[in-house]
PDB file of C-alpha atoms in Angstrom:
ATOM      1  CA  UNK V   1      27.121  17.019 -11.305  1.00  0.00           C
ATOM      2  CA  UNK V   2      27.028  16.791  -7.748  1.00  0.00           C
ATOM      3  CA  UNK V   3      23.076  16.312  -7.737  1.00  0.00           C
ATOM      4  CA  UNK V   4      23.407  13.429 -10.831  1.00  0.00           C
ATOM      5  CA  UNK V   5      25.808  11.868  -8.249  1.00  0.00           C
ATOM      6  CA  UNK V   6      23.768  12.148  -5.242  1.00  0.00           C
ATOM      7  CA  UNK V   7      20.545  10.703  -7.116  1.00  0.00           C
ATOM      8  CA  UNK V   8      22.305   7.847  -8.935  1.00  0.00           C
ATOM      9  CA  UNK V   9      23.700   7.038  -5.126  1.00  0.00           C
ATOM     10  CA  UNK V  10      20.177   7.049  -3.669  1.00  0.00           C
ATOM     11  CA  UNK V  11      18.809   5.334  -7.118  1.00  0.00           C
ATOM     12  CA  UNK V  12      21.294   2.697  -6.107  1.00  0.00           C
ATOM     13  CA  UNK V  13      20.811   2.317  -2.802  1.00  0.00           C
ATOM     14  CA  UNK V  14      17.084   2.106  -2.576  1.00  0.00           C
ATOM     15  CA  UNK V  15      17.052  -0.467  -5.412  1.00  0.00           C
ATOM     16  CA  UNK V  16      19.648  -2.638  -3.880  1.00  0.00           C
ATOM     17  CA  UNK V  17      18.068  -2.979  -1.124  1.00  0.00           C
ATOM     18  CA  UNK V  18      14.712  -3.805  -2.274  1.00  0.00           C
ATOM     19  CA  UNK V  19      16.135  -6.509  -4.714  1.00  0.00           C
ATOM     20  CA  UNK V  20      18.419  -7.593  -1.224  1.00  0.00           C
ATOM     21  CA  UNK V  21      14.833  -8.004   0.514  1.00  0.00           C
ATOM     22  CA  UNK V  22      13.142  -9.453  -2.817  1.00  0.00           C
ATOM     23  CA  UNK V  23      16.030 -11.893  -3.701  1.00  0.00           C
ATOM     24  CA  UNK V  24      16.612 -13.876   0.069  1.00  0.00           C
ATOM     25  CA  UNK V  25      12.432 -13.830  -0.152  1.00  0.00           C
ATOM     26  CA  UNK V  26      12.729 -15.545  -3.891  1.00  0.00           C
ATOM     27  CA  UNK V  27      15.600 -17.850  -2.501  1.00  0.00           C
ATOM     28  CA  UNK V  28      13.686 -19.065   0.158  1.00  0.00           C
ATOM     29  CA  UNK V  29       9.927 -19.151  -0.880  1.00  0.00           C
ATOM     30  CA  UNK V  30       9.570 -18.896  -4.706  1.00  0.00           C
ATOM     31  CA  UNK V  31      12.297 -21.140  -5.912  1.00  0.00           C
ATOM     32  CA  UNK V  32      11.734 -23.872  -4.099  1.00  0.00           C
ATOM     33  CA  UNK V  33       7.628 -24.201  -5.500  1.00  0.00           C
ATOM     34  CA  UNK V  34       8.513 -22.737  -8.987  1.00  0.00           C
ATOM     35  CA  UNK V  35      12.182 -22.843 -10.298  1.00  0.00           C
ATOM     36  CA  UNK V  36      14.912 -20.252 -10.515  1.00  0.00           C
ATOM     37  CA  UNK V  37      13.549 -19.483 -13.743  1.00  0.00           C
ATOM     38  CA  UNK V  38      10.052 -18.750 -13.200  1.00  0.00           C
ATOM     39  CA  UNK V  39      11.198 -17.060  -9.609  1.00  0.00           C
ATOM     40  CA  UNK V  40      13.089 -14.462 -11.258  1.00  0.00           C
ATOM     41  CA  UNK V  41      10.176 -13.774 -13.812  1.00  0.00           C
ATOM     42  CA  UNK V  42       7.649 -13.452 -10.958  1.00  0.00           C
ATOM     43  CA  UNK V  43      10.584 -11.407  -9.017  1.00  0.00           C
ATOM     44  CA  UNK V  44      11.436  -8.645 -11.933  1.00  0.00           C
ATOM     45  CA  UNK V  45       8.629  -6.902 -12.678  1.00  0.00           C
ATOM     46  CA  UNK V  46       8.096  -5.932  -9.009  1.00  0.00           C
ATOM     47  CA  UNK V  47      11.731  -4.411  -9.132  1.00  0.00           C
ATOM     48  CA  UNK V  48      11.584  -2.801 -12.372  1.00  0.00           C
ATOM     49  CA  UNK V  49       8.016  -1.226 -11.441  1.00  0.00           C
ATOM     50  CA  UNK V  50       9.770   0.021  -8.308  1.00  0.00           C
ATOM     51  CA  UNK V  51      12.904   1.037 -10.178  1.00  0.00           C
ATOM     52  CA  UNK V  52      10.721   3.217 -12.763  1.00  0.00           C
ATOM     53  CA  UNK V  53       8.685   5.225  -9.905  1.00  0.00           C
ATOM     54  CA  UNK V  54      11.798   5.352  -7.325  1.00  0.00           C
ATOM     55  CA  UNK V  55      13.853   6.750 -10.574  1.00  0.00           C
ATOM     56  CA  UNK V  56      11.206   9.566 -11.263  1.00  0.00           C
ATOM     57  CA  UNK V  57      11.102  10.302  -7.830  1.00  0.00           C
ATOM     58  CA  UNK V  58      14.538  11.214  -7.497  1.00  0.00           C
ATOM     59  CA  UNK V  59      15.268  12.244 -10.870  1.00  0.00           C
ATOM     60  CA  UNK V  60      12.519  15.003  -9.931  1.00  0.00           C
ATOM     61  CA  UNK V  61      14.226  15.184  -6.469  1.00  0.00           C
ATOM     62  CA  UNK V  62      17.252  16.424  -7.303  1.00  0.00           C
ATOM     63  CA  UNK V  63      16.093  18.429 -10.387  1.00  0.00           C
ATOM     64  CA  UNK V  64      18.328  16.356 -13.072  1.00  0.00           C
ATOM     65  CA  UNK V  65      17.943  17.785 -16.096  1.00  0.00           C
ATOM     66  CA  UNK V  66      16.461  15.812 -19.180  1.00  0.00           C
ATOM     67  CA  UNK V  67      19.230  16.006 -21.482  1.00  0.00           C
ATOM     68  CA  UNK V  68      20.637  13.177 -22.364  1.00  0.00           C
ATOM     69  CA  UNK V  69      24.378  12.877 -20.622  1.00  0.00           C
ATOM     70  CA  UNK V  70      23.302  13.625 -17.174  1.00  0.00           C
ATOM     71  CA  UNK V  71      20.378  10.837 -17.322  1.00  0.00           C
ATOM     72  CA  UNK V  72      22.963   8.462 -19.011  1.00  0.00           C
ATOM     73  CA  UNK V  73      25.620   9.363 -16.088  1.00  0.00           C
ATOM     74  CA  UNK V  74      22.903   9.194 -13.537  1.00  0.00           C
ATOM     75  CA  UNK V  75      22.222   5.336 -15.004  1.00  0.00           C
ATOM     76  CA  UNK V  76      25.585   4.261 -15.687  1.00  0.00           C
ATOM     77  CA  UNK V  77      26.870   5.253 -11.868  1.00  0.00           C
ATOM     78  CA  UNK V  78      23.679   3.757 -10.434  1.00  0.00           C
ATOM     79  CA  UNK V  79      24.146   0.460 -12.526  1.00  0.00           C
ATOM     80  CA  UNK V  80      28.379   0.571 -11.437  1.00  0.00           C
ATOM     81  CA  UNK V  81      27.154   0.591  -8.143  1.00  0.00           C
ATOM     82  CA  UNK V  82      24.667  -2.263  -8.242  1.00  0.00           C
ATOM     83  CA  UNK V  83      27.026  -4.513  -9.900  1.00  0.00           C
ATOM     84  CA  UNK V  84      29.702  -3.734  -7.453  1.00  0.00           C
ATOM     85  CA  UNK V  85      27.717  -4.369  -4.582  1.00  0.00           C
ATOM     86  CA  UNK V  86      26.141  -7.488  -6.368  1.00  0.00           C
ATOM     87  CA  UNK V  87      29.726  -8.661  -6.975  1.00  0.00           C
ATOM     88  CA  UNK V  88      30.400  -7.933  -3.032  1.00  0.00           C
ATOM     89  CA  UNK V  89      27.704  -9.527  -1.707  1.00  0.00           C
ATOM     90  CA  UNK V  90      28.476 -12.898  -3.928  1.00  0.00           C
ATOM     91  CA  UNK V  91      32.086 -12.686  -2.863  1.00  0.00           C
ATOM     92  CA  UNK V  92      31.890 -12.301   1.107  1.00  0.00           C
ATOM     93  CA  UNK V  93      28.311 -13.863   1.869  1.00  0.00           C
ATOM     94  CA  UNK V  94      28.686 -16.597  -0.256  1.00  0.00           C
ATOM     95  CA  UNK V  95      32.300 -17.244   0.273  1.00  0.00           C
ATOM     96  CA  UNK V  96      33.183 -17.420  -3.524  1.00  0.00           C
ATOM     97  CA  UNK V  97      35.555 -15.933  -5.845  1.00  0.00           C
ATOM     98  CA  UNK V  98      35.080 -12.726  -8.347  1.00  0.00           C
ATOM     99  CA  UNK V  99      35.456 -15.339 -11.065  1.00  0.00           C
ATOM    100  CA  UNK V 100      32.667 -17.071  -9.615  1.00  0.00           C
ATOM    101  CA  UNK V 101      30.528 -14.386  -9.781  1.00  0.00           C
ATOM    102  CA  UNK V 102      30.882 -13.849 -13.729  1.00  0.00           C
ATOM    103  CA  UNK V 103      30.288 -17.255 -14.067  1.00  0.00           C
ATOM    104  CA  UNK V 104      26.999 -17.124 -12.934  1.00  0.00           C
ATOM    105  CA  UNK V 105      25.833 -15.042 -15.645  1.00  0.00           C
ATOM    106  CA  UNK V 106      25.583 -18.623 -17.923  1.00  0.00           C
ATOM    107  CA  UNK V 107      22.818 -19.638 -15.917  1.00  0.00           C
ATOM    108  CA  UNK V 108      19.658 -18.280 -17.461  1.00  0.00           C
ATOM    109  CA  UNK V 109      17.960 -16.698 -14.617  1.00  0.00           C
ATOM    110  CA  UNK V 110      21.215 -14.589 -14.222  1.00  0.00           C
ATOM    111  CA  UNK V 111      20.672 -13.572 -17.443  1.00  0.00           C
ATOM    112  CA  UNK V 112      17.248 -12.251 -17.070  1.00  0.00           C
ATOM    113  CA  UNK V 113      18.222 -10.440 -14.196  1.00  0.00           C
ATOM    114  CA  UNK V 114      21.318  -8.799 -16.043  1.00  0.00           C
ATOM    115  CA  UNK V 115      18.620  -7.870 -18.462  1.00  0.00           C
ATOM    116  CA  UNK V 116      16.583  -5.935 -15.556  1.00  0.00           C
ATOM    117  CA  UNK V 117      19.543  -4.330 -14.302  1.00  0.00           C
ATOM    118  CA  UNK V 118      20.319  -3.032 -17.645  1.00  0.00           C
ATOM    119  CA  UNK V 119      16.828  -1.863 -17.844  1.00  0.00           C
ATOM    120  CA  UNK V 120      17.165  -0.104 -14.558  1.00  0.00           C
ATOM    121  CA  UNK V 121      20.290   1.804 -15.858  1.00  0.00           C
ATOM    122  CA  UNK V 122      18.538   3.048 -19.165  1.00  0.00           C
ATOM    123  CA  UNK V 123      15.029   4.564 -16.848  1.00  0.00           C
ATOM    124  CA  UNK V 124      16.504   7.877 -16.180  1.00  0.00           C
ATOM    125  CA  UNK V 125      17.397   8.022 -19.842  1.00  0.00           C
ATOM    126  CA  UNK V 126      13.883   6.764 -21.003  1.00  0.00           C
ATOM    127  CA  UNK V 127      12.279   9.284 -18.759  1.00  0.00           C
ATOM    128  CA  UNK V 128      13.968  12.303 -19.868  1.00  0.00           C
ATOM    129  CA  UNK V 129      11.912  11.613 -23.276  1.00  0.00           C
ATOM    130  CA  UNK V 130       8.765  11.713 -21.135  1.00  0.00           C
ATOM    131  CA  UNK V 131       9.971  15.142 -19.606  1.00  0.00           C
ATOM    132  CA  UNK V 132      10.960  16.822 -22.397  1.00  0.00           C
ATOM    133  CA  UNK V 133       7.723  16.216 -24.147  1.00  0.00           C
ATOM    134  CA  UNK V 134       6.302  17.694 -20.599  1.00  0.00           C
ATOM    135  CA  UNK V 135       8.614  20.257 -20.747  1.00  0.00           C
ATOM    136  CA  UNK V 136       9.891  19.571 -17.459  1.00  0.00           C
TER     137      UNK V 136
END
């Protein structure tokens, strides 16, 4: 279980860091040019591509077994950390309230982003099917 926790924390940290960098670039460069929904639609494939391969690296690095429980726990812990990090950034940097953070999911671009975050959480589990098939 310790390896699952370590892998989840590293998974969160890597994806959160990239998301913070890309999110800043999206807000300052893409949104004025394309609008918020199109900007997120441009950013999401990059985030998911990185997340998929970073997840693959971490599950191998920390030898996370392909059994569903461990993979789901890795994804769930990383997702919980990601949502907590997003909420803290929203509250602290944007000087809002927690209720304001939850209200932003009413916007289409944030719903798309949430879909990407759910996919991020499911990647460890989805990759376990390939690992089982490959005999890892």
